Amino acid sequence: MSEKFETGQVLEGKVTGIQPYGAFVALDDQVQGLVHISEVTHGYVKDINEHLSEGDEVKVKILNIDEEKNKYSLSIRATQEAPKKQPRRPRNSQPAQAQTQDNSAGFNTLKDKLQEWIEQSEDRSKTYNKNN
């Protein structure tokens, strides 16, 4: 166990191996740590090989040191500025004008149709009374 490294420290390392779950980074000749795939960059990483290759020099932050197991948890993401969040667009991106309902077709409120029904009823009554 090396006494020269501590949690929170940021330093340069060299990628020595790539696995589907993360990358191994050498901090010096004796100490190596793991950058889990979720700590490679901000956002989702599907394939770590699209971001890192063996031999790459990377800036890492020590997240945790397990002295008993001599394991170092590292993060590249923690050394990068988080991207600014994009404002979310509403799912229905139609303009407001297109969303207004055309009352001549489709569904109408009872209030809109009531006068029309009354007139139809009166017309039918007049026609019925003429014929009878």
C-alpha positions in Angstrom: 0.0 0.0 0.0 1.3 3.4 -1.0 1.1 6.2 1.5 1.5 8.9 -1.1 -2.0 8.6 -2.5 -5.2 9.8 -0.7 -8.9 10.1 -1.4 -9.8 13.2 -3.3 -6.4 13.6 -4.9 -6.4 14.4 -8.7 -3.4 13.2 -10.8 -2.3 11.8 -14.1 -2.4 8.1 -14.9 -1.9 5.8 -17.8 -4.6 3.3 -19.1 -3.1 -0.1 -18.8 -6.1 -2.3 -19.6 -9.7 -2.1 -20.8 -12.6 -4.3 -19.7 -16.3 -4.0 -20.5 -16.9 -2.8 -17.0 -14.1 -0.2 -16.8 -10.5 0.7 -17.4 -7.4 0.0 -15.2 -5.2 3.1 -14.8 -1.6 3.0 -13.4 -1.0 5.8 -11.0 2.7 4.9 -10.6 4.9 1.7 -11.0 3.3 0.0 -8.0 -0.3 1.3 -7.8 -3.1 0.7 -10.2 -6.8 1.6 -9.9 -10.1 1.0 -11.7 -12.2 3.7 -13.4 -15.7 2.1 -13.5 -17.5 2.6 -16.8 -19.9 4.9 -15.1 -17.0 7.2 -14.1 -15.5 7.6 -17.6 -17.5 10.6 -18.7 -20.7 12.5 -18.0 -23.7 10.7 -19.7 -24.2 7.1 -20.7 -21.3 5.0 -22.0 -22.3 2.1 -24.0 -18.8 1.0 -25.2 -15.8 2.1 -23.1 -13.6 1.5 -26.1 -15.2 4.5 -27.8 -13.7 6.7 -25.0 -10.5 5.1 -23.9 -7.6 3.0 -25.3 -4.7 1.3 -23.7 -1.8 3.7 -23.3 -4.0 6.8 -23.0 -2.8 9.4 -20.5 -5.8 10.4 -18.4 -6.5 12.8 -15.5 -8.2 10.9 -12.6 -9.6 11.6 -9.2 -9.2 9.0 -6.4 -12.8 8.3 -5.1 -12.0 5.6 -2.6 -9.0 3.6 -1.3 -9.7 0.1 0.2 -6.5 -0.4 2.1 -7.3 -4.0 3.1 -7.8 -5.1 -0.5 -5.4 -2.5 -1.9 -8.0 -1.3 -4.4 -8.3 2.2 -5.8 -11.6 3.5 -7.2 -10.9 6.2 -9.7 -13.0 8.7 -11.8 -12.2 10.6 -14.9 -15.7 12.2 -14.9 -15.0 13.9 -11.6 -12.2 15.8 -13.2 -14.4 17.2 -15.9 -16.9 20.0 -15.8 -20.5 18.8 -16.0 -22.2 19.7 -19.2 -24.9 22.4 -18.9 -28.4 20.9 -18.9 -30.5 21.6 -22.0 -33.9 23.0 -21.3 -36.5 20.3 -21.9 -38.8 20.8 -24.8 -42.5 19.8 -24.3 -43.3 16.5 -25.9 -46.1 18.0 -28.0 -44.1 20.5 -30.0 -47.0 21.7 -32.2 -47.5 25.4 -32.3 -50.3 26.7 -30.1 -52.4 27.8 -33.2 -52.5 24.2 -34.4 -53.7 23.0 -31.0 -56.9 25.1 -31.1 -59.9 23.0 -31.8 -62.0 23.5 -35.0 -65.6 23.5 -33.8 -67.0 22.6 -37.2 -65.7 19.0 -37.0 -64.8 16.6 -34.3 -65.8 17.0 -30.7 -67.7 20.0 -29.6 -68.9 21.1 -26.2 -72.6 20.8 -25.3 -72.9 24.5 -25.1 -71.7 24.9 -28.7 -74.1 22.3 -30.0 -77.2 23.1 -27.9 -78.5 26.0 -30.0 -78.1 24.0 -33.1 -80.1 21.1 -31.6 -82.9 23.4 -30.5 -83.2 24.8 -34.0 -83.2 21.4 -35.6 -85.9 20.3 -33.1 -88.1 23.3 -33.9 -87.7 22.7 -37.6 -88.8 19.1 -37.2 -91.7 20.2 -35.1 -92.9 22.6 -37.7 -92.5 20.0 -40.5 -94.4 17.4 -38.4 -97.2 19.9 -37.5 -97.6 20.8 -41.2 -98.0 17.2 -42.3 -100.4 16.2 -39.5 
